[in-house]
Coordinates of C-alpha atoms and ligand atoms in Angstrom, one line a residue:
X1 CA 0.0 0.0 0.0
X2 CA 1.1 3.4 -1.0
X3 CA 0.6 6.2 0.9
X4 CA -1.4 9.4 -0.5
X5 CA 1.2 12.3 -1.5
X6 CA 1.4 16.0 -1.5
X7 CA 3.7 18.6 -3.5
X8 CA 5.3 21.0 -1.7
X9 CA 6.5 24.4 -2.6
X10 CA 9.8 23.1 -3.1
X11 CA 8.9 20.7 -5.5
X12 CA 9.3 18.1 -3.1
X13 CA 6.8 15.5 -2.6
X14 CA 6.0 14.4 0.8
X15 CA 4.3 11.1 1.6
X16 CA 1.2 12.3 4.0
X17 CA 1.6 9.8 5.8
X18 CA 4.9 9.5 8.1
X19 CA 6.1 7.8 11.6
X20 CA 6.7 10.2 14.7
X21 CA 9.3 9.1 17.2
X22 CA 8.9 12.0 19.6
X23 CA 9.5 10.2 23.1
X24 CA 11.1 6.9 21.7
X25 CA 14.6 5.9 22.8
X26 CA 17.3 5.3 20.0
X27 CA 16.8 1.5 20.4
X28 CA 13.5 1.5 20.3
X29 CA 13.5 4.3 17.4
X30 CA 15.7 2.0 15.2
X31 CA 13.4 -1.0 15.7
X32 CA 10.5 1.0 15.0
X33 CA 11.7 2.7 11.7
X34 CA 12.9 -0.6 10.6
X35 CA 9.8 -2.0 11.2
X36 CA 7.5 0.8 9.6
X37 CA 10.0 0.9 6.4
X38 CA 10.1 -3.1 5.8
X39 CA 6.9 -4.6 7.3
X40 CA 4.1 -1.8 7.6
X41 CA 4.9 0.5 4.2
X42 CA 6.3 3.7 5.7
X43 CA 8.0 6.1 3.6
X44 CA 8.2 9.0 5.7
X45 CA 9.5 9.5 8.8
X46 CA 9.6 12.7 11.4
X47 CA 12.7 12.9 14.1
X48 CA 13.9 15.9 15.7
X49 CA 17.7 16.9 17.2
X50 CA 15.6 17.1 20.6
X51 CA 14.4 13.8 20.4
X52 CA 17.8 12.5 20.7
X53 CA 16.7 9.7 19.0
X54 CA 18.5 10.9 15.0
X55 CA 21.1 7.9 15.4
X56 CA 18.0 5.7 16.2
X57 CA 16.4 6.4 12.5
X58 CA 19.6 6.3 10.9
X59 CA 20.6 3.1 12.4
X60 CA 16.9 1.9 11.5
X61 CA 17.2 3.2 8.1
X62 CA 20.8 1.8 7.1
X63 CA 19.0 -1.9 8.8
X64 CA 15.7 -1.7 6.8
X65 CA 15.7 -2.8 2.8
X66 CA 14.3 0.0 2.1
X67 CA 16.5 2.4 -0.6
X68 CA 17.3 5.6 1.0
X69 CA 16.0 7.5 -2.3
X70 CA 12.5 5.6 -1.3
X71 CA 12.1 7.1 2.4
X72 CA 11.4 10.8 3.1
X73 CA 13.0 12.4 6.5
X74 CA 13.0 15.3 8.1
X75 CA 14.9 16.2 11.2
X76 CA 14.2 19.6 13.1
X77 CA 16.7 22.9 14.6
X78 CA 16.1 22.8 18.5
X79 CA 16.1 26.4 20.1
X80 CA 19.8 26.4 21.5
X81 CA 21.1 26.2 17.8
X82 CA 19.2 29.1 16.5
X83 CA 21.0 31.7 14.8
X84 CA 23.0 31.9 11.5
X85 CA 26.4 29.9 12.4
X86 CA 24.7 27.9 15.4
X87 CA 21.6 26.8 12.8
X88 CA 24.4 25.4 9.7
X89 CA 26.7 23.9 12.1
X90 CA 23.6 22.2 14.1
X91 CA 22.2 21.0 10.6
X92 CA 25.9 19.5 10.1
X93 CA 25.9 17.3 14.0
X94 CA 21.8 15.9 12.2
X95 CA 23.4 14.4 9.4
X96 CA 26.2 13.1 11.1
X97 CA 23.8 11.6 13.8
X98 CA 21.5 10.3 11.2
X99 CA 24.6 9.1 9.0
X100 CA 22.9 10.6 6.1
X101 CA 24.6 13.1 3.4
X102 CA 20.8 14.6 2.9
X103 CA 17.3 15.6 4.5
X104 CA 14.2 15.6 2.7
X105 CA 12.7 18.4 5.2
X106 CA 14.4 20.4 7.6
X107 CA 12.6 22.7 10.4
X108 CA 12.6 24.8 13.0
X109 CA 11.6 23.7 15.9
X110 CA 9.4 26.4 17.6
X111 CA 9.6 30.3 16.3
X112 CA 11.7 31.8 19.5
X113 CA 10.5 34.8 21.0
X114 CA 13.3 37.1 19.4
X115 CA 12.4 38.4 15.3
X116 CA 16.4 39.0 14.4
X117 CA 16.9 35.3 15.7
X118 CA 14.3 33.9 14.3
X119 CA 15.2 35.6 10.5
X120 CA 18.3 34.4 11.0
X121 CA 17.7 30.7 11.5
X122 CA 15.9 31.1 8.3
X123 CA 18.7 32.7 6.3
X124 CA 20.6 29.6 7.2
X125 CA 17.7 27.2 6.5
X126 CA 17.7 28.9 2.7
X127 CA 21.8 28.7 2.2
X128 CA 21.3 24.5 3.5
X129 CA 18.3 24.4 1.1
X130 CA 20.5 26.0 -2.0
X131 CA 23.0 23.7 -1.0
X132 CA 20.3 20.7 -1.7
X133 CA 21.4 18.8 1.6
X134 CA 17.8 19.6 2.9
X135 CA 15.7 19.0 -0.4
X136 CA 12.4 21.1 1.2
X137 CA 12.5 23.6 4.7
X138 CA 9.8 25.0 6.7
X139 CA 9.4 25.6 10.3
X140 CA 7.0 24.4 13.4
X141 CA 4.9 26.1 15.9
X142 CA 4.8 29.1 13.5
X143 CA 1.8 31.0 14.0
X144 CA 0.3 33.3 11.1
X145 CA 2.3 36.2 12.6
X146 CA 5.6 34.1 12.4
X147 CA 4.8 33.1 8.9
X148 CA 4.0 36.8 8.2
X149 CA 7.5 38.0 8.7
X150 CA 8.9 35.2 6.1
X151 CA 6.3 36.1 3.5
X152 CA 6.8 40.1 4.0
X153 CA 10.5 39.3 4.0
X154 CA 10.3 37.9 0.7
X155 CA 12.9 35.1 0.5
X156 CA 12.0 31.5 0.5
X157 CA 8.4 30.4 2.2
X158 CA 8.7 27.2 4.9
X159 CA 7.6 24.3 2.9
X160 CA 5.8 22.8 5.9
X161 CA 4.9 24.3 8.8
X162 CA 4.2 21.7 11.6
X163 CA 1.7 22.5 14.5
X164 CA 0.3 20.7 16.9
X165 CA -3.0 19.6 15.2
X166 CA -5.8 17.0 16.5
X167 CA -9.5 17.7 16.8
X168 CA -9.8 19.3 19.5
X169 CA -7.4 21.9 18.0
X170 CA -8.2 22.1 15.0
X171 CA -5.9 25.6 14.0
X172 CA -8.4 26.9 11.5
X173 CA -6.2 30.2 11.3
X174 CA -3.1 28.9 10.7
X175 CA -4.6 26.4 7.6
X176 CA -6.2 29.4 6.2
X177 CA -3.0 31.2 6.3
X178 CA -0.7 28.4 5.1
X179 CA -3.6 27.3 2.1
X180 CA -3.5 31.3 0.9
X181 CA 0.8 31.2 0.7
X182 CA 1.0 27.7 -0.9
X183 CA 2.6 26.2 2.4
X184 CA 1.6 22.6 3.9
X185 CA 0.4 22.1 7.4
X186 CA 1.4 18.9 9.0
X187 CA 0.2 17.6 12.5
X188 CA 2.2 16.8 15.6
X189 CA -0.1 15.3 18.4
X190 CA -2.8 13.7 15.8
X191 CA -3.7 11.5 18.1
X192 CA -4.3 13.8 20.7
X193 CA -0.8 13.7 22.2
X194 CA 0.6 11.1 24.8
X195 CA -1.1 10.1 28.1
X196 CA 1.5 11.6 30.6
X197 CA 3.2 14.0 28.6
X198 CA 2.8 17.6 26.5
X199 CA 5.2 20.0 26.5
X200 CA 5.1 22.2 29.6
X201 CA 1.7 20.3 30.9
X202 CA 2.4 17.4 32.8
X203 CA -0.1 15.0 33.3
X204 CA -2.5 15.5 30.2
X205 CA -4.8 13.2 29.7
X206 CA -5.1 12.0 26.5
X207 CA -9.0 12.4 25.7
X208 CA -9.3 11.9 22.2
X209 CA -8.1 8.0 21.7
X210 CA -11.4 7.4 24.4
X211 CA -13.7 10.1 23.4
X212 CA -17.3 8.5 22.8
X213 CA -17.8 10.1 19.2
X214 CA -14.7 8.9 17.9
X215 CA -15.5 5.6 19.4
X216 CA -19.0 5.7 17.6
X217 CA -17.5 6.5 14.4
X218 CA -15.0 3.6 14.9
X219 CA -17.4 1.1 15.6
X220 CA -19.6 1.9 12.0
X221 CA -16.2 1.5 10.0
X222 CA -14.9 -1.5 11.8
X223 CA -12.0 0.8 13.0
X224 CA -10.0 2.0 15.8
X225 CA -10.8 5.4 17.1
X226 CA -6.7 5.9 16.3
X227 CA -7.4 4.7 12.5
X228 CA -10.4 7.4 12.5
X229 CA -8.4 10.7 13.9
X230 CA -5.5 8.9 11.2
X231 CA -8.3 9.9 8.3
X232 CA -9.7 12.7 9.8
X233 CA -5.9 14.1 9.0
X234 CA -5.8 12.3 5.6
X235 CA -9.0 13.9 4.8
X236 CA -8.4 17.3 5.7
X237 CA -5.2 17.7 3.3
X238 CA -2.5 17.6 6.5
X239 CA 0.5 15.6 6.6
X240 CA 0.2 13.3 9.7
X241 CA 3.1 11.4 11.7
X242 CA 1.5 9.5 14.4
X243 CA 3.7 8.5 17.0
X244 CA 4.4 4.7 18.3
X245 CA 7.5 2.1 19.3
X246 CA 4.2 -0.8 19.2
X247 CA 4.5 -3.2 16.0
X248 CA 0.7 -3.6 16.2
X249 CA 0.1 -0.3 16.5
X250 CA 2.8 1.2 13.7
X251 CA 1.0 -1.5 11.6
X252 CA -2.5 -0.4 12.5
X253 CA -2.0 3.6 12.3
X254 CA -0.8 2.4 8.2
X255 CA -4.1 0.6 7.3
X256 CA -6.2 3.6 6.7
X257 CA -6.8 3.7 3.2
X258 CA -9.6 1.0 2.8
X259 CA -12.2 3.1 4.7
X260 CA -13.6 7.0 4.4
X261 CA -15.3 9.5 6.6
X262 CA -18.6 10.4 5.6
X263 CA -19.2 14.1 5.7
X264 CA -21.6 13.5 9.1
X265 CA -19.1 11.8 10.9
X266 CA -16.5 15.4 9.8
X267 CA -19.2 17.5 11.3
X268 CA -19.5 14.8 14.1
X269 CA -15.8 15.3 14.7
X270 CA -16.1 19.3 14.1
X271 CA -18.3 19.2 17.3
X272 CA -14.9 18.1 19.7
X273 CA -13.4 21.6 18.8
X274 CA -12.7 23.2 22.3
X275 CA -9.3 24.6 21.6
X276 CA -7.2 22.3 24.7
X277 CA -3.6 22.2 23.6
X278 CA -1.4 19.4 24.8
X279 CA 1.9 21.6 24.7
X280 CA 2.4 25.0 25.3
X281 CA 1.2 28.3 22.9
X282 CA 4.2 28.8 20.6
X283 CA 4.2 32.9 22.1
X284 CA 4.7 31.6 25.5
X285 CA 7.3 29.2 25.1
X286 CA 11.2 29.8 24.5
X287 CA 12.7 26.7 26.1
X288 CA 16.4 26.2 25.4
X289 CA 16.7 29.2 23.7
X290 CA 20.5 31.1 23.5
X291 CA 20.6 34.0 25.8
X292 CA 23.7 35.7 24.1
Ligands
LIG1 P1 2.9 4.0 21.9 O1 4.2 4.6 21.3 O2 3.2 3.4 23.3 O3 2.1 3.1 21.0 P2 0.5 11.3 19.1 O4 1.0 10.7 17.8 O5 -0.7 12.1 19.0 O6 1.6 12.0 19.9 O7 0.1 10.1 20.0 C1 1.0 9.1 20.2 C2 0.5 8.3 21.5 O8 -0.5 7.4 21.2 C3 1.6 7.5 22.0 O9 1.5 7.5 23.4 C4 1.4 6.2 21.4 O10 1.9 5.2 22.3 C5 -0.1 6.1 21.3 N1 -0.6 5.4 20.1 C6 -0.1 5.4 18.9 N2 -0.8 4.6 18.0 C7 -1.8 4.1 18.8 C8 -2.9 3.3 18.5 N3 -3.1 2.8 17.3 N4 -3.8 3.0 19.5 C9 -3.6 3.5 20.8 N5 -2.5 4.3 21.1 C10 -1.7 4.6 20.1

């Protein structure tokens, strides 16, 4: 089974489909890329320097049989490395981790609360981009006034910008922003985040993968309520990259493409829009970030 695909700004196509490893140790990172790439039909797969988990997907890429050509990978700028030298120099340590001589997408992590910082990490993110060691760039966490600044700047436009994204966020603003400048909007959290984590919020329950009108919608389709949120992505035109080091569960999250949403069960979905982030606001967050 192949995944859906969308064509980014860059030219670059992206599978819309990917594996997240947020939270996943190296070893357990390495078995689950190998797994997704050879047994479950990945091609796309999301790590971050702040996972500390990039020599887990290289290792799991070099040990898969999948081609490297094949498989789509993005990696992501944490906060300390922002800035012009910092950014090229922390894109150089990703490949090395990842033992890989190019990216398919790399991002910034969050949009630090500093403008001349933040335009910074981007004129680096263009000179790794014209260097064709990151094929596509974008950023995450950038709200409409974030992406504002790149479009009035006039250079290069993020590819991608990643945001948490689930149904009970659903970030109208940002997609109607992103739709009107040609720039894709994929989903962290599409499952509603993990039970005990979020950034800055401990203890989060996670309400979606038990909520009663996913459930519902599960039950008609012969699905998990994980395989429904999985469509309700598809469906909307957002790249998705739900997390999990669980064979089953890598496997499951994959087999989504013999079953559609009816447009009730969207509106029936609509209905869990109350706005709850599982992480912090991207203005009120600037973890890590270089004080000099
Ligand atoms: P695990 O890695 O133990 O499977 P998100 O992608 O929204 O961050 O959510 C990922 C969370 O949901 C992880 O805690 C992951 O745990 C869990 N998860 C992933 N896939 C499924 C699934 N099909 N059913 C239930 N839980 C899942």
């Amino acid at each position: 089974m192949t995944t859906p695909e969308i064509t980014l700004n860059s030219g670059t196509v992206i599978p819309q489909l990917g594996l997240g490893v947020w939270q996943a140790t190296n070893d357990e990172t390495e078995h689950a890329v190998r797994f997704a790439l050879d047994d479950a039909g990945y091609r796309h797969i999301d790590t971050a320097a702040a996972y500390g988990n990039e020599e887990g997907v290289g290792r799991g890429i070099a040990s898969s049989s999948v081609p490297r050509e094949d498989i789509f990978v993005t990696t992501k700028l944490w906060n300390s490395d922002q800035g012009y030298q910092p950014a090229l120099d922390a894109f150089d340590a990703s490949l090395t981790r990842l033992g890989l001589d190019y990216v398919d997408l790399y991002l910034i992590h969050w949009p630090l609360q500093d403008p001349a910082r933040r335009l910074h990490t981007w004129e680096a993110l263009e000179k790794i981009a014209d260097s064709g060691r990151a094929k596509a760039i974008g950023v995450c966490n950038f709200e409409p006034h974030h992406l504002q600044e790149l479009v009035d700047r006039g250079g290069m436009l993020p590819a991608v910008d990643q945001v948490e994204l689930h149904p009970h966020l659903p970030q109208h603003a940002i997609r109607d922003f992103a739709a009107l400048h040609g720039i894709a909007v994929e989903s962290w959290s599409p499952l509603g985040g993990t039970s005990n984590s979020g950034w800055g919020k401990a203890s989060k329950p996670n309400t979606l993968l038990d909520d009663p009108v996913i459930a519902r919608i599960g039950e008609r389709h012969g699905k998990s309520a994980a395989q429904v949120l999985i469509r309700w992505h598809l469906q909307n035109g957002l790249i998705v990259i739900p997390k999990s080091v669980h064979d089953s569960r890598i496997a499951q999250n994959f087999d989504v493409f013999d079953f559609s949403l009816t447009e009730q069960d969207l509106d029936d979905i609509a209905t869990l829009d109350d706005g709850v982030r599982v992480g912090f606001h991207p203005d009120q967050m600037n973890l890590g970030a270089p004080t000099g």
